[in-house]
Amino acid sequence: MENSRAIGIFDSGVGGTSIWRAIHNLLPTENTIYLADSKNAPYGQKSKEEIIALSIKNTELLLDMDCKLIVVACNTATTNAIQELRDKFKIPFVGIEPALKPAALSSKSQVIGILATQGTLNSTLFSKAMENYKSTKIIEQVGHGLVNLIENGQISSLEMSQLLESYLAPMIQANIDFLVLGCSHYPYLIPQIKKILPAHIQIIDSGEAVARQTQRLIDEVTGRSAEQLGKAIFYTNTDPKVLSDILVDQYYIQERDF
Ligand code: DGL
């Protein structure tokens, strides 16, 4: 079955492009449309009701653009709103959740760390997931301020390094051997994080798992695009510079109000 309609992807801002990248690498012939809702970032400090309303707004815009499947490339939106989205819209959704499972199953020290937003760590979905790993000590840390710095183009700033050091030091002391990145913005911090963590601590994010799940749904439900390189379109509702800097390569980026 062939279906050249685009995969729609949204996040509170530029971070979900880490997920877009994983999807584009695995499914290069698929057309993709990415929404960076940077105007409303960070979602992580908002109420569940606000996160649901923003997720509905983003989904409606992607459906207006005739997307065949929607990837919620935001842990905060997934853990707070994916059920409501699935109930409201008759289209396949792929969500992203912190990769606790591979970390907990592979941990030798039985201590792992997770860095995520307040919205994700406070969600019912996350609390339920935690119940599956009772024999592992999980050190939770809210990444206060990290998303704002990324959205302001300050990935490599001194403030970023200082914040990361303060969040990671207690985890290192507690002897974690895995760090789970539970926010789609955080993979862009891996070079900085690696400077702080001892080399034996592994960093895990969920990008590839999301891409594989997207591939599964496309094969089973929606159908693939034709065998030529897919088109990628990015929409942002703030200054496009941060998005174009984070994407590095030249892509079609358009500013619009949403
Ligand atoms: N990138 C998002 C996540 O995966 C949300 C960050 C935010 O807006 O607070 O959680």
PDB file of C-alpha atoms and ligand atoms in Angstrom:
ATOM      1  CA  MET A   1       0.000   0.000   0.000  1.00  0.00           C
ATOM      2  CA  GLU A   2       1.364   3.417  -0.924  1.00  0.00           C
ATOM      3  CA  ASN A   3       0.421   6.559   0.932  1.00  0.00           C
ATOM      4  CA  SER A   4       2.407   9.740   0.385  1.00  0.00           C
ATOM      5  CA  ARG A   5       0.510  11.801   2.974  1.00  0.00           C
ATOM      6  CA  ALA A   6       2.919  13.260   5.505  1.00  0.00           C
ATOM      7  CA  ILE A   7       3.805  12.096   8.990  1.00  0.00           C
ATOM      8  CA  GLY A   8       2.922  14.977  11.334  1.00  0.00           C
ATOM      9  CA  ILE A   9       5.220  15.619  14.278  1.00  0.00           C
ATOM     10  CA  PHE A  10       4.844  18.189  17.055  1.00  0.00           C
ATOM     11  CA  ASP A  11       6.681  19.341  20.140  1.00  0.00           C
ATOM     12  CA  SER A  12       6.607  22.322  22.477  1.00  0.00           C
ATOM     13  CA  GLY A  13       9.534  23.660  20.476  1.00  0.00           C
ATOM     14  CA  VAL A  14      12.723  22.713  18.701  1.00  0.00           C
ATOM     15  CA  GLY A  15      13.574  19.649  20.856  1.00  0.00           C
ATOM     16  CA  GLY A  16      11.346  17.198  19.008  1.00  0.00           C
ATOM     17  CA  THR A  17      13.556  17.618  15.946  1.00  0.00           C
ATOM     18  CA  SER A  18      15.729  14.990  17.697  1.00  0.00           C
ATOM     19  CA  ILE A  19      12.796  12.627  17.143  1.00  0.00           C
ATOM     20  CA  TRP A  20      12.160  13.922  13.625  1.00  0.00           C
ATOM     21  CA  ARG A  21      15.809  13.098  12.840  1.00  0.00           C
ATOM     22  CA  ALA A  22      15.429   9.483  14.043  1.00  0.00           C
ATOM     23  CA  ILE A  23      12.245   9.109  11.961  1.00  0.00           C
ATOM     24  CA  HIS A  24      13.808  10.682   8.887  1.00  0.00           C
ATOM     25  CA  ASN A  25      16.855   8.400   9.171  1.00  0.00           C
ATOM     26  CA  LEU A  26      14.728   5.270   9.424  1.00  0.00           C
ATOM     27  CA  LEU A  27      12.046   6.314   6.929  1.00  0.00           C
ATOM     28  CA  PRO A  28      13.798   8.657   4.476  1.00  0.00           C
ATOM     29  CA  THR A  29      11.112   8.392   1.792  1.00  0.00           C
ATOM     30  CA  GLU A  30       8.348   9.651   4.098  1.00  0.00           C
ATOM     31  CA  ASN A  31       7.136  13.240   3.803  1.00  0.00           C
ATOM     32  CA  THR A  32       7.182  14.952   7.196  1.00  0.00           C
ATOM     33  CA  ILE A  33       5.635  18.090   8.672  1.00  0.00           C
ATOM     34  CA  TYR A  34       7.056  19.345  11.968  1.00  0.00           C
ATOM     35  CA  LEU A  35       5.406  21.891  14.277  1.00  0.00           C
ATOM     36  CA  ALA A  36       7.605  23.704  16.794  1.00  0.00           C
ATOM     37  CA  ASP A  37       5.209  25.317  19.262  1.00  0.00           C
ATOM     38  CA  SER A  38       8.041  27.406  20.737  1.00  0.00           C
ATOM     39  CA  LYS A  39       5.688  30.283  21.526  1.00  0.00           C
ATOM     40  CA  ASN A  40       4.118  28.100  24.226  1.00  0.00           C
ATOM     41  CA  ALA A  41       7.303  26.435  25.513  1.00  0.00           C
ATOM     42  CA  PRO A  42       7.961  25.103  28.020  1.00  0.00           C
ATOM     43  CA  TYR A  43       5.007  22.749  28.324  1.00  0.00           C
ATOM     44  CA  GLY A  44       6.673  21.127  31.339  1.00  0.00           C
ATOM     45  CA  GLN A  45       5.430  23.741  33.809  1.00  0.00           C
ATOM     46  CA  LYS A  46       1.855  23.874  32.494  1.00  0.00           C
ATOM     47  CA  SER A  47      -1.225  22.171  33.918  1.00  0.00           C
ATOM     48  CA  LYS A  48      -2.515  18.940  32.417  1.00  0.00           C
ATOM     49  CA  GLU A  49      -5.516  20.850  31.020  1.00  0.00           C
ATOM     50  CA  GLU A  50      -3.277  23.385  29.282  1.00  0.00           C
ATOM     51  CA  ILE A  51      -1.064  20.629  27.830  1.00  0.00           C
ATOM     52  CA  ILE A  52      -4.157  18.815  26.500  1.00  0.00           C
ATOM     53  CA  ALA A  53      -5.495  22.035  24.904  1.00  0.00           C
ATOM     54  CA  LEU A  54      -2.148  22.777  23.218  1.00  0.00           C
ATOM     55  CA  SER A  55      -1.824  19.181  22.009  1.00  0.00           C
ATOM     56  CA  ILE A  56      -5.319  19.333  20.492  1.00  0.00           C
ATOM     57  CA  LYS A  57      -4.488  22.634  18.766  1.00  0.00           C
ATOM     58  CA  ASN A  58      -1.297  21.137  17.248  1.00  0.00           C
ATOM     59  CA  THR A  59      -3.079  17.960  16.176  1.00  0.00           C
ATOM     60  CA  GLU A  60      -5.876  19.907  14.486  1.00  0.00           C
ATOM     61  CA  LEU A  61      -3.363  21.916  12.470  1.00  0.00           C
ATOM     62  CA  LEU A  62      -1.530  18.754  11.364  1.00  0.00           C
ATOM     63  CA  LEU A  63      -4.835  17.152  10.398  1.00  0.00           C
ATOM     64  CA  ASP A  64      -5.733  20.262   8.366  1.00  0.00           C
ATOM     65  CA  MET A  65      -2.484  19.555   6.506  1.00  0.00           C
ATOM     66  CA  ASP A  66      -3.752  16.016   5.843  1.00  0.00           C
ATOM     67  CA  CYS A  67      -1.186  14.082   7.905  1.00  0.00           C
ATOM     68  CA  LYS A  68      -1.674  10.316   7.984  1.00  0.00           C
ATOM     69  CA  LEU A  69      -0.159   9.700  11.411  1.00  0.00           C
ATOM     70  CA  ILE A  70       0.896  11.958  14.261  1.00  0.00           C
ATOM     71  CA  VAL A  71       4.006  11.649  16.374  1.00  0.00           C
ATOM     72  CA  VAL A  72       3.774  13.445  19.690  1.00  0.00           C
ATOM     73  CA  ALA A  73       7.508  14.173  19.930  1.00  0.00           C
ATOM     74  CA  CYS A  74       7.200  15.482  23.466  1.00  0.00           C
ATOM     75  CA  ASN A  75       7.281  13.395  26.643  1.00  0.00           C
ATOM     76  CA  THR A  76       5.287  16.022  28.521  1.00  0.00           C
ATOM     77  CA  ALA A  77       2.481  16.052  25.936  1.00  0.00           C
ATOM     78  CA  THR A  78       2.505  12.266  25.627  1.00  0.00           C
ATOM     79  CA  THR A  79       2.334  11.553  29.348  1.00  0.00           C
ATOM     80  CA  ASN A  80      -0.379  14.177  29.902  1.00  0.00           C
ATOM     81  CA  ALA A  81      -2.472  14.153  26.747  1.00  0.00           C
ATOM     82  CA  ILE A  82      -2.055  11.115  24.481  1.00  0.00           C
ATOM     83  CA  GLN A  83      -5.103   9.322  25.846  1.00  0.00           C
ATOM     84  CA  GLU A  84      -7.269  12.397  25.214  1.00  0.00           C
ATOM     85  CA  LEU A  85      -5.853  12.724  21.683  1.00  0.00           C
ATOM     86  CA  ARG A  86      -6.559   9.056  20.916  1.00  0.00           C
ATOM     87  CA  ASP A  87     -10.093   9.417  22.258  1.00  0.00           C
ATOM     88  CA  LYS A  88     -10.786  12.552  20.223  1.00  0.00           C
ATOM     89  CA  PHE A  89      -9.139  11.876  16.845  1.00  0.00           C
ATOM     90  CA  LYS A  90      -9.436   8.836  14.598  1.00  0.00           C
ATOM     91  CA  ILE A  91      -5.846   8.764  13.412  1.00  0.00           C
ATOM     92  CA  PRO A  92      -2.866   6.707  14.609  1.00  0.00           C
ATOM     93  CA  PHE A  93      -0.666   8.419  17.223  1.00  0.00           C
ATOM     94  CA  VAL A  94       2.862   7.556  18.306  1.00  0.00           C
ATOM     95  CA  GLY A  95       3.945   8.953  21.657  1.00  0.00           C
ATOM     96  CA  ILE A  96       7.271   9.222  23.430  1.00  0.00           C
ATOM     97  CA  GLU A  97       7.931   8.166  26.997  1.00  0.00           C
ATOM     98  CA  PRO A  98      11.138   8.042  29.037  1.00  0.00           C
ATOM     99  CA  ALA A  99      13.120   4.860  28.301  1.00  0.00           C
ATOM    100  CA  LEU A 100      13.006   3.472  31.850  1.00  0.00           C
ATOM    101  CA  LYS A 101      12.740  -0.128  30.696  1.00  0.00           C
ATOM    102  CA  PRO A 102      16.076  -0.594  28.865  1.00  0.00           C
ATOM    103  CA  ALA A 103      17.859   1.344  31.594  1.00  0.00           C
ATOM    104  CA  ALA A 104      16.334  -0.583  34.501  1.00  0.00           C
ATOM    105  CA  LEU A 105      16.808  -3.951  32.796  1.00  0.00           C
ATOM    106  CA  SER A 106      20.474  -3.319  31.948  1.00  0.00           C
ATOM    107  CA  SER A 107      21.533  -1.520  35.124  1.00  0.00           C
ATOM    108  CA  LYS A 108      24.159  -3.372  37.146  1.00  0.00           C
ATOM    109  CA  SER A 109      24.193  -0.928  40.050  1.00  0.00           C
ATOM    110  CA  GLN A 110      20.383  -1.045  40.179  1.00  0.00           C
ATOM    111  CA  VAL A 111      20.423   2.734  40.385  1.00  0.00           C
ATOM    112  CA  ILE A 112      19.392   4.845  37.400  1.00  0.00           C
ATOM    113  CA  GLY A 113      18.771   8.550  36.935  1.00  0.00           C
ATOM    114  CA  ILE A 114      16.066  10.301  34.967  1.00  0.00           C
ATOM    115  CA  LEU A 115      16.090  13.905  33.835  1.00  0.00           C
ATOM    116  CA  ALA A 116      12.689  15.124  32.600  1.00  0.00           C
ATOM    117  CA  THR A 117      10.192  17.962  32.934  1.00  0.00           C
ATOM    118  CA  GLN A 118       7.981  18.463  35.947  1.00  0.00           C
ATOM    119  CA  GLY A 119       4.938  17.704  33.785  1.00  0.00           C
ATOM    120  CA  THR A 120       6.325  14.300  32.824  1.00  0.00           C
ATOM    121  CA  LEU A 121       7.544  13.308  36.284  1.00  0.00           C
ATOM    122  CA  ASN A 122       4.218  14.331  37.876  1.00  0.00           C
ATOM    123  CA  SER A 123       2.056  12.497  35.349  1.00  0.00           C
ATOM    124  CA  THR A 124      -0.022   9.445  36.158  1.00  0.00           C
ATOM    125  CA  LEU A 125       1.387   7.618  33.130  1.00  0.00           C
ATOM    126  CA  PHE A 126       4.931   8.064  34.453  1.00  0.00           C
ATOM    127  CA  SER A 127       3.982   6.978  38.010  1.00  0.00           C
ATOM    128  CA  LYS A 128       2.423   3.832  36.562  1.00  0.00           C
ATOM    129  CA  ALA A 129       5.550   3.104  34.523  1.00  0.00           C
ATOM    130  CA  MET A 130       7.681   3.504  37.670  1.00  0.00           C
ATOM    131  CA  GLU A 131       5.711   0.758  39.401  1.00  0.00           C
ATOM    132  CA  ASN A 132       7.181  -1.791  36.983  1.00  0.00           C
ATOM    133  CA  TYR A 133      10.718  -1.180  38.242  1.00  0.00           C
ATOM    134  CA  LYS A 134      10.432  -1.415  41.991  1.00  0.00           C
ATOM    135  CA  SER A 135      13.726  -3.270  42.387  1.00  0.00           C
ATOM    136  CA  THR A 136      15.629  -0.395  40.759  1.00  0.00           C
ATOM    137  CA  LYS A 137      16.326   2.846  42.568  1.00  0.00           C
ATOM    138  CA  ILE A 138      15.259   5.645  40.228  1.00  0.00           C
ATOM    139  CA  ILE A 139      16.571   9.121  40.942  1.00  0.00           C
ATOM    140  CA  GLU A 140      14.249  11.717  39.442  1.00  0.00           C
ATOM    141  CA  GLN A 141      15.393  15.210  38.587  1.00  0.00           C
ATOM    142  CA  VAL A 142      13.369  17.992  37.002  1.00  0.00           C
ATOM    143  CA  GLY A 143      15.440  19.799  34.379  1.00  0.00           C
ATOM    144  CA  HIS A 144      14.376  23.291  35.517  1.00  0.00           C
ATOM    145  CA  GLY A 145      15.494  25.908  33.007  1.00  0.00           C
ATOM    146  CA  LEU A 146      17.036  23.550  30.440  1.00  0.00           C
ATOM    147  CA  VAL A 147      14.270  23.824  27.830  1.00  0.00           C
ATOM    148  CA  ASN A 148      14.220  27.628  28.112  1.00  0.00           C
ATOM    149  CA  LEU A 149      17.959  27.797  27.482  1.00  0.00           C
ATOM    150  CA  ILE A 150      17.687  25.472  24.457  1.00  0.00           C
ATOM    151  CA  GLU A 151      14.773  27.500  23.078  1.00  0.00           C
ATOM    152  CA  ASN A 152      16.922  30.616  23.468  1.00  0.00           C
ATOM    153  CA  GLY A 153      19.819  29.112  21.539  1.00  0.00           C
ATOM    154  CA  GLN A 154      22.023  28.719  24.638  1.00  0.00           C
ATOM    155  CA  ILE A 155      22.898  25.051  24.453  1.00  0.00           C
ATOM    156  CA  SER A 156      26.604  25.625  25.044  1.00  0.00           C
ATOM    157  CA  SER A 157      26.318  28.407  27.623  1.00  0.00           C
ATOM    158  CA  LEU A 158      27.990  28.493  31.020  1.00  0.00           C
ATOM    159  CA  GLU A 159      24.551  28.618  32.640  1.00  0.00           C
ATOM    160  CA  MET A 160      23.644  25.366  30.892  1.00  0.00           C
ATOM    161  CA  SER A 161      26.799  23.612  32.148  1.00  0.00           C
ATOM    162  CA  GLN A 162      26.204  24.861  35.692  1.00  0.00           C
ATOM    163  CA  LEU A 163      22.580  23.706  35.718  1.00  0.00           C
ATOM    164  CA  LEU A 164      23.517  20.297  34.327  1.00  0.00           C
ATOM    165  CA  GLU A 165      26.283  19.878  36.892  1.00  0.00           C
ATOM    166  CA  SER A 166      23.909  20.667  39.726  1.00  0.00           C
ATOM    167  CA  TYR A 167      21.332  18.161  38.429  1.00  0.00           C
ATOM    168  CA  LEU A 168      23.775  15.356  37.672  1.00  0.00           C
ATOM    169  CA  ALA A 169      26.112  15.531  40.683  1.00  0.00           C
ATOM    170  CA  PRO A 170      23.657  13.858  43.107  1.00  0.00           C
ATOM    171  CA  MET A 171      23.041  11.093  40.543  1.00  0.00           C
ATOM    172  CA  ILE A 172      26.752  10.433  40.134  1.00  0.00           C
ATOM    173  CA  GLN A 173      27.100  10.294  43.913  1.00  0.00           C
ATOM    174  CA  ALA A 174      24.237   7.814  44.109  1.00  0.00           C
ATOM    175  CA  ASN A 175      26.128   5.527  41.695  1.00  0.00           C
ATOM    176  CA  ILE A 176      23.796   5.557  38.679  1.00  0.00           C
ATOM    177  CA  ASP A 177      25.033   3.588  35.677  1.00  0.00           C
ATOM    178  CA  PHE A 178      22.286   4.812  33.298  1.00  0.00           C
ATOM    179  CA  LEU A 179      20.894   8.286  32.695  1.00  0.00           C
ATOM    180  CA  VAL A 180      17.499   8.403  30.983  1.00  0.00           C
ATOM    181  CA  LEU A 181      16.785  11.567  28.999  1.00  0.00           C
ATOM    182  CA  GLY A 182      13.029  11.967  29.463  1.00  0.00           C
ATOM    183  CA  CYS A 183      12.557  15.096  27.359  1.00  0.00           C
ATOM    184  CA  SER A 184      12.987  15.320  23.604  1.00  0.00           C
ATOM    185  CA  HIS A 185      14.992  18.542  23.964  1.00  0.00           C
ATOM    186  CA  TYR A 186      17.701  16.881  26.027  1.00  0.00           C
ATOM    187  CA  PRO A 187      19.485  14.772  23.342  1.00  0.00           C
ATOM    188  CA  TYR A 188      20.900  18.119  22.159  1.00  0.00           C
ATOM    189  CA  LEU A 189      22.666  18.348  25.529  1.00  0.00           C
ATOM    190  CA  ILE A 190      24.504  15.030  25.216  1.00  0.00           C
ATOM    191  CA  PRO A 191      27.909  16.610  24.411  1.00  0.00           C
ATOM    192  CA  GLN A 192      27.661  18.773  27.566  1.00  0.00           C
ATOM    193  CA  ILE A 193      26.334  15.898  29.672  1.00  0.00           C
ATOM    194  CA  LYS A 194      29.208  13.656  28.558  1.00  0.00           C
ATOM    195  CA  LYS A 195      31.694  16.199  29.873  1.00  0.00           C
ATOM    196  CA  ILE A 196      30.129  15.867  33.330  1.00  0.00           C
ATOM    197  CA  LEU A 197      29.325  12.155  33.621  1.00  0.00           C
ATOM    198  CA  PRO A 198      32.005   9.509  34.232  1.00  0.00           C
ATOM    199  CA  ALA A 199      32.510   7.477  31.044  1.00  0.00           C
ATOM    200  CA  HIS A 200      30.877   4.282  32.357  1.00  0.00           C
ATOM    201  CA  ILE A 201      27.449   5.933  32.731  1.00  0.00           C
ATOM    202  CA  GLN A 202      25.312   5.290  29.664  1.00  0.00           C
ATOM    203  CA  ILE A 203      22.881   7.870  28.329  1.00  0.00           C
ATOM    204  CA  ILE A 204      19.581   6.634  26.891  1.00  0.00           C
ATOM    205  CA  ASP A 205      16.901   8.480  24.963  1.00  0.00           C
ATOM    206  CA  SER A 206      13.794   7.280  23.155  1.00  0.00           C
ATOM    207  CA  GLY A 207      14.285   8.639  19.622  1.00  0.00           C
ATOM    208  CA  GLU A 208      15.037   5.346  17.889  1.00  0.00           C
ATOM    209  CA  ALA A 209      12.244   3.492  19.690  1.00  0.00           C
ATOM    210  CA  VAL A 210       9.765   6.148  18.523  1.00  0.00           C
ATOM    211  CA  ALA A 211      11.052   5.865  14.951  1.00  0.00           C
ATOM    212  CA  ARG A 212      10.655   2.072  15.021  1.00  0.00           C
ATOM    213  CA  GLN A 213       7.103   2.344  16.352  1.00  0.00           C
ATOM    214  CA  THR A 214       6.317   4.895  13.615  1.00  0.00           C
ATOM    215  CA  GLN A 215       7.679   2.442  11.034  1.00  0.00           C
ATOM    216  CA  ARG A 216       5.533  -0.383  12.464  1.00  0.00           C
ATOM    217  CA  LEU A 217       2.336   1.695  12.262  1.00  0.00           C
ATOM    218  CA  ILE A 218       3.137   2.863   8.755  1.00  0.00           C
ATOM    219  CA  ASP A 219       3.693  -0.711   7.611  1.00  0.00           C
ATOM    220  CA  GLU A 220       0.569  -2.004   9.349  1.00  0.00           C
ATOM    221  CA  VAL A 221      -1.910   0.851   9.099  1.00  0.00           C
ATOM    222  CA  THR A 222      -1.192   3.839   6.889  1.00  0.00           C
ATOM    223  CA  GLY A 223       1.106   2.645   4.090  1.00  0.00           C
ATOM    224  CA  ARG A 224       4.507   3.944   2.993  1.00  0.00           C
ATOM    225  CA  SER A 225       5.426   6.761   0.665  1.00  0.00           C
ATOM    226  CA  ALA A 226       6.941   6.120  -2.754  1.00  0.00           C
ATOM    227  CA  GLU A 227      10.649   5.324  -3.098  1.00  0.00           C
ATOM    228  CA  GLN A 228      12.023   8.848  -3.353  1.00  0.00           C
ATOM    229  CA  LEU A 229      13.453  11.120  -0.677  1.00  0.00           C
ATOM    230  CA  GLY A 230      10.618  12.599   1.383  1.00  0.00           C
ATOM    231  CA  LYS A 231       9.965  16.327   1.735  1.00  0.00           C
ATOM    232  CA  ALA A 232      10.409  17.863   5.196  1.00  0.00           C
ATOM    233  CA  ILE A 233       8.574  21.031   6.175  1.00  0.00           C
ATOM    234  CA  PHE A 234       9.076  22.766   9.529  1.00  0.00           C
ATOM    235  CA  TYR A 235       6.700  25.341  10.993  1.00  0.00           C
ATOM    236  CA  THR A 236       7.562  27.523  13.964  1.00  0.00           C
ATOM    237  CA  ASN A 237       5.528  30.204  15.715  1.00  0.00           C
ATOM    238  CA  THR A 238       8.604  32.169  16.882  1.00  0.00           C
ATOM    239  CA  ASP A 239      11.865  33.403  15.347  1.00  0.00           C
ATOM    240  CA  PRO A 240      13.001  30.589  12.989  1.00  0.00           C
ATOM    241  CA  LYS A 241      16.697  31.113  13.753  1.00  0.00           C
ATOM    242  CA  VAL A 242      16.875  28.713  16.719  1.00  0.00           C
ATOM    243  CA  LEU A 243      15.164  26.014  14.694  1.00  0.00           C
ATOM    244  CA  SER A 244      17.451  26.485  11.700  1.00  0.00           C
ATOM    245  CA  ASP A 245      20.535  26.487  13.972  1.00  0.00           C
ATOM    246  CA  ILE A 246      19.495  23.247  15.640  1.00  0.00           C
ATOM    247  CA  LEU A 247      18.711  21.540  12.332  1.00  0.00           C
ATOM    248  CA  VAL A 248      22.141  22.600  10.974  1.00  0.00           C
ATOM    249  CA  ASP A 249      21.400  21.427   7.420  1.00  0.00           C
ATOM    250  CA  GLN A 250      19.219  23.583   5.187  1.00  0.00           C
ATOM    251  CA  TYR A 251      15.543  22.643   5.444  1.00  0.00           C
ATOM    252  CA  TYR A 252      12.342  24.404   4.496  1.00  0.00           C
ATOM    253  CA  ILE A 253      11.304  26.383   7.591  1.00  0.00           C
ATOM    254  CA  GLN A 254       8.263  28.616   7.661  1.00  0.00           C
ATOM    255  CA  GLU A 255       7.106  30.982  10.369  1.00  0.00           C
ATOM    256  CA  ARG A 256       3.360  30.975  10.988  1.00  0.00           C
ATOM    257  CA  ASP A 257       0.933  31.693  13.767  1.00  0.00           C
ATOM    258  CA  PHE A 258      -0.612  28.684  15.511  1.00  0.00           C
TER     259      PHE A 258
HETATM  260  N1  DGL B   1      10.336  18.462  24.651  1.00  0.00           N
HETATM  261  C1  DGL B   1       9.366  18.243  25.617  1.00  0.00           C
HETATM  262  C2  DGL B   1       9.404  16.919  26.302  1.00  0.00           C
HETATM  263  O1  DGL B   1       9.804  15.959  25.678  1.00  0.00           O
HETATM  264  C3  DGL B   1       8.791  19.348  26.412  1.00  0.00           C
HETATM  265  C4  DGL B   1       9.682  20.324  27.041  1.00  0.00           C
HETATM  266  C5  DGL B   1       8.881  21.459  27.592  1.00  0.00           C
HETATM  267  O2  DGL B   1       8.269  22.153  26.796  1.00  0.00           O
HETATM  268  O3  DGL B   1       8.851  21.630  28.806  1.00  0.00           O
HETATM  269  O4  DGL B   1       9.003  16.782  27.422  1.00  0.00           O
END
